[in-house]
Coordinates of C-alpha atoms and ligand atoms in Angstrom, one line a residue:
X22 CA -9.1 -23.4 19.0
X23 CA -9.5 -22.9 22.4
X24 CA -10.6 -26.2 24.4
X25 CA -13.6 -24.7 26.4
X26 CA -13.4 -28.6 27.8
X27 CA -10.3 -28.0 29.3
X28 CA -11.3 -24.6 30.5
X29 CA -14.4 -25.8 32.6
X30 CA -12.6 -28.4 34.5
X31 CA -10.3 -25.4 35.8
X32 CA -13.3 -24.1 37.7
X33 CA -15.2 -25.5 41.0
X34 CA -18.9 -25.3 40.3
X35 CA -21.3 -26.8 42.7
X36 CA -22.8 -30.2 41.5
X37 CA -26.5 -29.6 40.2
X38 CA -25.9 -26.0 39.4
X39 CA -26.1 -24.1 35.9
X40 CA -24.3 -20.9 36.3
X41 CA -25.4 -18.4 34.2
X42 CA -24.2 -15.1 36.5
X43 CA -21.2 -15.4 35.7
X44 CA -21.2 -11.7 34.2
X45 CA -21.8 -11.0 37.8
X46 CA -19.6 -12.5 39.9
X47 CA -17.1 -14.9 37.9
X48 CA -17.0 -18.6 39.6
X49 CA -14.0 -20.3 41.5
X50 CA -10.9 -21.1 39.5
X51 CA -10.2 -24.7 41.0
X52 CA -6.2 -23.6 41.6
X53 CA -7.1 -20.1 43.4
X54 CA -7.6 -21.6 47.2
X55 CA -4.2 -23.4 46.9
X56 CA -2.6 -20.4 45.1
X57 CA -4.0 -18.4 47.8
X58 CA -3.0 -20.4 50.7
X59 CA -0.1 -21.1 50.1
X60 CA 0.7 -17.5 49.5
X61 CA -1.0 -16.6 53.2
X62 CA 1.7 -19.3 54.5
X63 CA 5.2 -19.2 52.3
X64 CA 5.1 -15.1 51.3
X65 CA 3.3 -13.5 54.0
X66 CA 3.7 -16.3 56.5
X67 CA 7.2 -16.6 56.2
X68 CA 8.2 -13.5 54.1
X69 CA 6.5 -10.7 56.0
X70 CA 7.4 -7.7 54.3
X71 CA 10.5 -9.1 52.5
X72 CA 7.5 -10.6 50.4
X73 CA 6.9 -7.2 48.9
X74 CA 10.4 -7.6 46.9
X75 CA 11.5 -11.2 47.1
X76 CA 7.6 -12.6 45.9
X77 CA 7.6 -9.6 43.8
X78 CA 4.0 -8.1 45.3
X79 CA 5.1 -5.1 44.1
X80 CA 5.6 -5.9 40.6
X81 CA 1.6 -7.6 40.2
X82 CA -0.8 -4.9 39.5
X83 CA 1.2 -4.3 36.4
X84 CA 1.8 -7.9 35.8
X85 CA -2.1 -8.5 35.8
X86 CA -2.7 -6.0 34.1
X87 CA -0.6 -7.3 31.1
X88 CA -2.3 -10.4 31.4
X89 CA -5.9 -8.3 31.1
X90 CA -4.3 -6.1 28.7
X91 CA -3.8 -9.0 25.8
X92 CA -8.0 -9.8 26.2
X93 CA -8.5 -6.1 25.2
X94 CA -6.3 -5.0 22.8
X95 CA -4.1 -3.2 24.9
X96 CA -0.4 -2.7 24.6
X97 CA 2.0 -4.0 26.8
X98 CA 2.6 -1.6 29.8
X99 CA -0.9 0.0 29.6
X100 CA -2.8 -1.4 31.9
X101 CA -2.3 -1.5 36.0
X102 CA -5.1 -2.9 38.3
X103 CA -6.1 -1.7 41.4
X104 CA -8.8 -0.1 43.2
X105 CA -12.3 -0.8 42.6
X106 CA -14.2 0.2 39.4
X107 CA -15.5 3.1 41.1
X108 CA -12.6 5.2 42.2
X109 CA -11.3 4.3 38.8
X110 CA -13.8 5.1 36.4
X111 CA -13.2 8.6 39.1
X112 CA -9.7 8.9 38.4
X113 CA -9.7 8.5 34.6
X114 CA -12.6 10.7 34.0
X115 CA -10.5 13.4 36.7
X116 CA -7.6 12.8 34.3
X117 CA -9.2 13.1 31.0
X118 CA -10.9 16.8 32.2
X119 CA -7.5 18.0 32.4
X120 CA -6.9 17.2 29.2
X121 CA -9.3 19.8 27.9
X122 CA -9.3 22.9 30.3
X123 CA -11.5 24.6 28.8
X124 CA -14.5 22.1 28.4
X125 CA -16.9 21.3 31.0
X126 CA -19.3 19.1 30.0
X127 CA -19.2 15.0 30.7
X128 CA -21.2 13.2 28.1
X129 CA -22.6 9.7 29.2
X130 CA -26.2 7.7 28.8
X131 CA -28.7 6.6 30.6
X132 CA -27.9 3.0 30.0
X133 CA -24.7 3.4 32.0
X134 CA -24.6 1.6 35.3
X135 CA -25.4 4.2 37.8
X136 CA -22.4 3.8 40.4
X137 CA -20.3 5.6 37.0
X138 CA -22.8 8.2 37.1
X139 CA -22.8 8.9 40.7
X140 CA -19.1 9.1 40.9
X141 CA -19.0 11.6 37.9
X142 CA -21.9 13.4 39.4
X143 CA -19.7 13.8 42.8
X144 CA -16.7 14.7 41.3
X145 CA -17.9 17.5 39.1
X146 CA -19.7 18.6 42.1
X147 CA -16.2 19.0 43.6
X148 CA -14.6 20.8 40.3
X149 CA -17.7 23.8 40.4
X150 CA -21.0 24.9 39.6
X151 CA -20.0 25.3 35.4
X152 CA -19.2 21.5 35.2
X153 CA -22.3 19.5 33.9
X154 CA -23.0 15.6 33.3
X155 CA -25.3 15.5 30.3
X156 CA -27.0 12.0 30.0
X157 CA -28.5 11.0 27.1
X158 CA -30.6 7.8 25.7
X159 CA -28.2 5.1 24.3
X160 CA -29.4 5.6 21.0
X161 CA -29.0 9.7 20.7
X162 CA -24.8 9.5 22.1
X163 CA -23.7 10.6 18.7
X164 CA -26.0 13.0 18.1
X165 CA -24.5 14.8 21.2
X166 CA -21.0 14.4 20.6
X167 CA -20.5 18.1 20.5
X168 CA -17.4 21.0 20.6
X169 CA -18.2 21.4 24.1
X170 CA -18.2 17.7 25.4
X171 CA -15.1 17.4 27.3
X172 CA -15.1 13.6 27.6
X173 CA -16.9 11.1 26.9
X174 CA -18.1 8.3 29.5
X175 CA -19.3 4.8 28.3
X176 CA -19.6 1.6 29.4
X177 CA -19.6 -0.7 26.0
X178 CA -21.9 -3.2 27.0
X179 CA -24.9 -1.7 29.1
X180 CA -25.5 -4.3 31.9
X181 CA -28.9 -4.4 31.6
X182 CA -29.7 -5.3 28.1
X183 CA -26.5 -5.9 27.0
X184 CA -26.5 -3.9 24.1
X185 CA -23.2 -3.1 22.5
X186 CA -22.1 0.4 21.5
X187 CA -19.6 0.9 18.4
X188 CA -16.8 1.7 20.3
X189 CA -14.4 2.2 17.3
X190 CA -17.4 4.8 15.5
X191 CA -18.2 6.7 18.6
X192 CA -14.4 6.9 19.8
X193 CA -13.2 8.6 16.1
X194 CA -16.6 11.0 16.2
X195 CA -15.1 12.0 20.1
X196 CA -11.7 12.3 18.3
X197 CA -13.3 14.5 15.6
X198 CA -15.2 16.8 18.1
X199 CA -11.9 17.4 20.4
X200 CA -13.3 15.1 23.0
X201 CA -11.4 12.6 24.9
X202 CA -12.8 9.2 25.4
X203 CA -13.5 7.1 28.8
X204 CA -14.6 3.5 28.1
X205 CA -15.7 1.3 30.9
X206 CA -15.2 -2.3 29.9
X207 CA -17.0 -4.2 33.0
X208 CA -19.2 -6.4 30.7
X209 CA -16.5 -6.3 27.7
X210 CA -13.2 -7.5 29.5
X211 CA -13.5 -11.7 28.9
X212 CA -16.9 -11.3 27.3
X213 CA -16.1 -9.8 23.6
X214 CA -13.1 -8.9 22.0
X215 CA -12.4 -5.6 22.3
X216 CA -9.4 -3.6 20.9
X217 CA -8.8 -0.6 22.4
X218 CA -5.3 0.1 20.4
X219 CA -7.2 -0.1 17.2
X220 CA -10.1 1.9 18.1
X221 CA -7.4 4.6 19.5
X222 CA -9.5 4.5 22.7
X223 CA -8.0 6.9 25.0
X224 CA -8.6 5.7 28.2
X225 CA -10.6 2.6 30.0
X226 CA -11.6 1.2 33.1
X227 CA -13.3 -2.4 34.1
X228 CA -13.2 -4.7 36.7
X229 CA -12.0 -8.6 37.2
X230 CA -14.9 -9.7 39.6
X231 CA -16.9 -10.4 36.3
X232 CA -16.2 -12.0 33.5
X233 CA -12.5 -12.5 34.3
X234 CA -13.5 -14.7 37.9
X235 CA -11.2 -12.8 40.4
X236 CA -13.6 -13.2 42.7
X237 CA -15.5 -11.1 44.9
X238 CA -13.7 -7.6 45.8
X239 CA -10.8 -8.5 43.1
X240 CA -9.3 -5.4 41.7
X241 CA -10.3 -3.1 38.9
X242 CA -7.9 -1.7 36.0
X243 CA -7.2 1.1 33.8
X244 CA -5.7 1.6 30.5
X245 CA -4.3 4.8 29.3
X246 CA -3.5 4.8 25.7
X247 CA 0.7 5.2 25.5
X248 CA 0.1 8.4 23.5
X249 CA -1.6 9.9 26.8
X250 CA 0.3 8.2 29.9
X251 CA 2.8 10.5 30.1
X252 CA 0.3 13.3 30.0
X253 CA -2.6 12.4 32.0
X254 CA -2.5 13.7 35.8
X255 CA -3.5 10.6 37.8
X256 CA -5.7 12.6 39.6
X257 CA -5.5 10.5 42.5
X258 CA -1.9 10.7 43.3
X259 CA -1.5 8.4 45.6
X260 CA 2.3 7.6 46.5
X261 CA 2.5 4.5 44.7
X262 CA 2.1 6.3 41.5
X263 CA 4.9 8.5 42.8
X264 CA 7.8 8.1 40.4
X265 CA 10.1 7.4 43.5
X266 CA 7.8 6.4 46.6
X267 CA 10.3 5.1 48.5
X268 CA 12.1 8.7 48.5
X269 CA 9.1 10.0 51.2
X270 CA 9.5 13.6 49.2
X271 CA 7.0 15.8 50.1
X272 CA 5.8 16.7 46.6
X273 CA 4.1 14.6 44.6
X274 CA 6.0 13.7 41.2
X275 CA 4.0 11.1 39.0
X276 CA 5.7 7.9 38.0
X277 CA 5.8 7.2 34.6
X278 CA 3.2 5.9 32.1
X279 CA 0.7 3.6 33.3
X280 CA 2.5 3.3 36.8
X281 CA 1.6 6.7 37.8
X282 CA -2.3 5.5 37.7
X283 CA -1.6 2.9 41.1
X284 CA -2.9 4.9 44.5
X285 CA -2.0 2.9 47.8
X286 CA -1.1 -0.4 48.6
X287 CA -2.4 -3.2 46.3
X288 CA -4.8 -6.2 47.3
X289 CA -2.1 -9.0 47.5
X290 CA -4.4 -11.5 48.3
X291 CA -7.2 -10.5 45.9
X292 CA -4.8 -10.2 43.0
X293 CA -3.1 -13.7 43.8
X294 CA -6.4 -15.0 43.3
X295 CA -6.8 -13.2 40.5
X296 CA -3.8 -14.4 39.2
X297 CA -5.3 -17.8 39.3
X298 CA -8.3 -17.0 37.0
X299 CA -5.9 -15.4 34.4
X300 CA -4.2 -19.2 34.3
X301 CA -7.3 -19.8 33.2
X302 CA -7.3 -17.0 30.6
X303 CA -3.9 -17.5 29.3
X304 CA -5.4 -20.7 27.9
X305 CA -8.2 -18.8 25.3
X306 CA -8.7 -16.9 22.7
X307 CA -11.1 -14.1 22.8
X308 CA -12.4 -14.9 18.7
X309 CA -13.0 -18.6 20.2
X310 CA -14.7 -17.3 23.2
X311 CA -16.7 -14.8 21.0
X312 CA -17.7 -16.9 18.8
X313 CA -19.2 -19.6 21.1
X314 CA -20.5 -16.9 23.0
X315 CA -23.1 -16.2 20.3
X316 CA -23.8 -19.9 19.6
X317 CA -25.2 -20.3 23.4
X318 CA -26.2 -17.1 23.3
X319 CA -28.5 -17.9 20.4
X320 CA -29.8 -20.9 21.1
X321 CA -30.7 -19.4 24.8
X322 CA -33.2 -17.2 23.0
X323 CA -34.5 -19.4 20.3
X324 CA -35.5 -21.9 23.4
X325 CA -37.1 -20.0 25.8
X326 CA -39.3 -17.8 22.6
X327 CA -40.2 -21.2 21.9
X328 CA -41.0 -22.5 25.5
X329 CA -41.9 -19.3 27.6
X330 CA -44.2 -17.1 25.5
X331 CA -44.7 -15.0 28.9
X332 CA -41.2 -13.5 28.4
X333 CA -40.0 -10.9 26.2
X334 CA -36.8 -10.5 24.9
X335 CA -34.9 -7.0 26.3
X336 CA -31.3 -7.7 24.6
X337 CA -30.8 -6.6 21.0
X338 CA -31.8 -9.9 18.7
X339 CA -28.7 -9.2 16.7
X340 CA -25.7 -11.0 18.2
X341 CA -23.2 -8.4 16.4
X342 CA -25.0 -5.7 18.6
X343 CA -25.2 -7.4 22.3
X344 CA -22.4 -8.7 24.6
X345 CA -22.3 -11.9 26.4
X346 CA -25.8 -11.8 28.1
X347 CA -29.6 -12.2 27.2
X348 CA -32.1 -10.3 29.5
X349 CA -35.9 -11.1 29.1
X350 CA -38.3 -8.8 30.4
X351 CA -40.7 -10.3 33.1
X352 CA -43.7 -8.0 35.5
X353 CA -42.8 -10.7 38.1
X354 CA -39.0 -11.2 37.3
X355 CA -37.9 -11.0 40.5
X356 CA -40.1 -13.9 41.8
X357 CA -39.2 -16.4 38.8
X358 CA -35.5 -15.5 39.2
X359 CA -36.0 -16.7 42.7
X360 CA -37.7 -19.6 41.5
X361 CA -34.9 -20.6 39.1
X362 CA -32.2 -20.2 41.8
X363 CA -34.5 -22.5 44.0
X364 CA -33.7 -25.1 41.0
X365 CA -30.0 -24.6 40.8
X366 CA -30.2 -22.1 37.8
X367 CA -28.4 -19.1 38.6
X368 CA -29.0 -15.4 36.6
X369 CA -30.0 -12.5 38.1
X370 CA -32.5 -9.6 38.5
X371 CA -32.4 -6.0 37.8
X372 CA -35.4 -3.3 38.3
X373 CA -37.6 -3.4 37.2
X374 CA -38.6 -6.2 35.6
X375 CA -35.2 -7.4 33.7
X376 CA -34.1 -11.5 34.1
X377 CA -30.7 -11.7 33.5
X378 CA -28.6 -14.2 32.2
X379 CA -25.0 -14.6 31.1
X380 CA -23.1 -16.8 28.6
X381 CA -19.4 -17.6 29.5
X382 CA -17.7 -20.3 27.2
X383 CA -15.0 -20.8 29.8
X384 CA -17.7 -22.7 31.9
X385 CA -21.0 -22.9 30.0
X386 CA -22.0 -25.0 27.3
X387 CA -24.8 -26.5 25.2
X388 CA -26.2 -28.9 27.6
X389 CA -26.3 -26.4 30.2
X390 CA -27.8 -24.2 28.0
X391 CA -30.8 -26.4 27.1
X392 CA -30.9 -27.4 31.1
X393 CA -31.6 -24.0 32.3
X394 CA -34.1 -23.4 29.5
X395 CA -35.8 -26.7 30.7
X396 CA -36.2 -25.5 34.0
X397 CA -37.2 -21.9 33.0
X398 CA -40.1 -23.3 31.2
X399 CA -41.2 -25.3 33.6
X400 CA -41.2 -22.6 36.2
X401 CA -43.3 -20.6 33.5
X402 CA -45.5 -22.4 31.8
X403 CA -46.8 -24.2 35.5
X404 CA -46.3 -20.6 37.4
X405 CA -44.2 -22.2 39.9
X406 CA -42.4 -18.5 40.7
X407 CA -46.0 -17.5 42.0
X408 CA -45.1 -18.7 45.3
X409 CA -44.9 -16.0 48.3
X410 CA -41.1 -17.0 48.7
X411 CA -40.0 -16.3 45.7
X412 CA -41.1 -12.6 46.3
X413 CA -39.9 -11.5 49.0
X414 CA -36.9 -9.2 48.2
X415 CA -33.0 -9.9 49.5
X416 CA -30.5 -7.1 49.6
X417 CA -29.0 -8.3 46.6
X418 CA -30.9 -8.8 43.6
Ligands
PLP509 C1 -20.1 -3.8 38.0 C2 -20.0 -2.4 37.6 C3 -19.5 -1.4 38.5 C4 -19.2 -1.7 39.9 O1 -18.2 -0.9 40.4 P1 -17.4 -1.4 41.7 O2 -16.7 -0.2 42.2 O3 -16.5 -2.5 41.3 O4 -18.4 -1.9 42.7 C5 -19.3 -0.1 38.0 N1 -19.6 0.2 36.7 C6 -20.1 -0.8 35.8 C7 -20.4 -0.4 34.4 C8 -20.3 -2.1 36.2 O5 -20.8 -3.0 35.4

């Protein structure tokens, strides 16, 4: 069994504050300022760019994404990180259109966070007029799993509700329609287990900034499934996916298997931190952190039906069918999320009227649970959110 004890004194949370955003922006490993500082002053400091071989920099974006690769299922050498979530969920939907010339349809839903929308939107914009994104309710994606559905785009766990899609169902219908699958994992890496070698996923994309505390700006990754990595164009081919970068040839030649997915020059400072968190990681087991994740996650909603009658519940009531978060529905969300933060309880906000809250075992437990719904009902049930603070709106929500 993991020990969830062990694992919260490994991260730096502010006295007097319950976390619960953690599926936003992951808190600070403890060990990450020291790891990165002393990288700054013994590698870079005193390196330079011998640090690139003799710290082996060169060697981490694969290294990590090992590390991520054993929370998801995937097979060693499958994973790289790099980038941001963006330009990857770009490249591996660029990549997976190759694999069927003569498709042109991009299947997704309208639960999907839009940023993976918009950069499918762009790039089919750049491929021609006969490529379309078709968007669909959550609910109707298998119903439109079609012959002509090139790939198909979803991100397990939809951010706002946290409803869960049946990754393993929908990936063998894709399978049995010719389509090739794309799975973003930015609320699945660190949250649920996922297995993407036993639901023959064929490729994904997530980020570390979440759930896996890389802290802000840390890199994203991608898995290609080994069956495909030798295949699959990277699409971006940047010359560190060049099989032999150091050779300066003028054509591009794609390294080989998950390699050939890196672009440019990796975040050394972002992944050393990163590093850090997965310290943290290498400690737990994702059945542990699963399973806790549903007893908080449980008695979250059981407390605040029973204390905040005002709020309505907008995640699936089914554990087995939501990630690691509860959302409650709110007309004046915005102003008692303020209100909460104002009292050291941390979630966030998403239009139009979703609270949101998430449940990480490596930090949260019972008593915090019951303190933040404490709080929430006393913010509720005496209207302290109706305040003209509280409502007036920040950049980020
Ligand atoms: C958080 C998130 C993103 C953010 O992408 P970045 O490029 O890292 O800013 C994209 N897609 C999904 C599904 C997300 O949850």
């Amino acid at each position: 069994m993991t020990d969830f004890a062990a694992t919260k004194a490994m991260f730096d949370l502010p006295e007097g504050v319950i976390y619960l955003d953690g599926n936003s922006l992951g808190p600070l490993p403890r060990a990450a300022g020291n790891r990165v500082g002393e990288m700054m002053a013994k590698e870079w400091g005193q390196m330079l760019i011998t640090g690139w071989n003799k710290a082996g920099w060169m060697a981490l974006p694969t290294g990590l994404g090992d590390r991520i690769g054993r929370l998801i299922g995937a097979e060693p050498g499958t994973v790289v990180t790099g980038d941001t979530l963006s330009i990857k969920v770009y490249q591996a939907v660029a990549s997976a259109l190759e694999l069927c010339p003569n498709r042109k349809v991009v299947l997704s839903d309208s639960g999907n966070f839009p940023s993976d929308l918009y950069m499918v939107d762009g790039l089919l914009r750049s491929l021609g007029p006969e490529y379309e994104l078709r968007v669909v309710a959550p609910e109707d994606v298998a119903s439109h799993i079609t012959e002509d559905v090139a790939v198909l785009m979803l991100t397990e766990v939809d951010y706002r509700s946290g409803r869960l899609h049946d990754m393993k169902a929908l990936t063998e219908l894709a399978h049995a329609n010719g389509t090739v699958t794309v799975w973003d994992l930015a609320h699945s890496a660190g949250a649920i287990p996922v297995d993407l070698s036993g639901c023959n996923a064929d490729f994904a994309v997530g980020c570390t900034y979440k759930y896996l505390n890389g802290g802000p700006g840390a890199p994203a990754f991608i898995y290609v499934a080994p069956r495909l990595a030798d295949r699959a164009r990277p699409a971006l081919s940047g010359w560190l996916g060049h099989e032999a970068p150091f050779a300066f040839d003028l054509d591009y030649r794609p390294g080989s298997g998950i390699e050939r997915m890196r672009v440019g020059t990796p975040p050394i400072l972002q992944m050393t931190a990163l590093s850090a968190a997965m310290d943290i990681w290498d400690r737990a087991e994702m059945a542990d952190v699963r399973a806790i994740s549903i007893e908080l996650t449980e008695l979250f909603i059981a407390r605040v039906e029973a204390s905040c009658p005002e709020l309505e519940l907008a995640s699936p009531r089914d554990p087995n069918q939501r990630g690691s978060q509860v959302s409650f529905r709110f007309a004046e969300g915005y102003a008692a999320m303020q209100a909460l933060i104002a009292r050291g309880v941390i979630g966030d906000f998403r239009a139009p009227d979703i609270m949101r809250f998430g449940f990480t075992p490596l930090y949260i437990d019972e008593q915090d649970v019951e303190g933040a719904v404490d709080i929430l009902a006393d913010i509720m049930g005496n209207r302290l959110w109706d305040a003209p603070e509280y409502k007036v709106r920040q950049r980020v929500t």
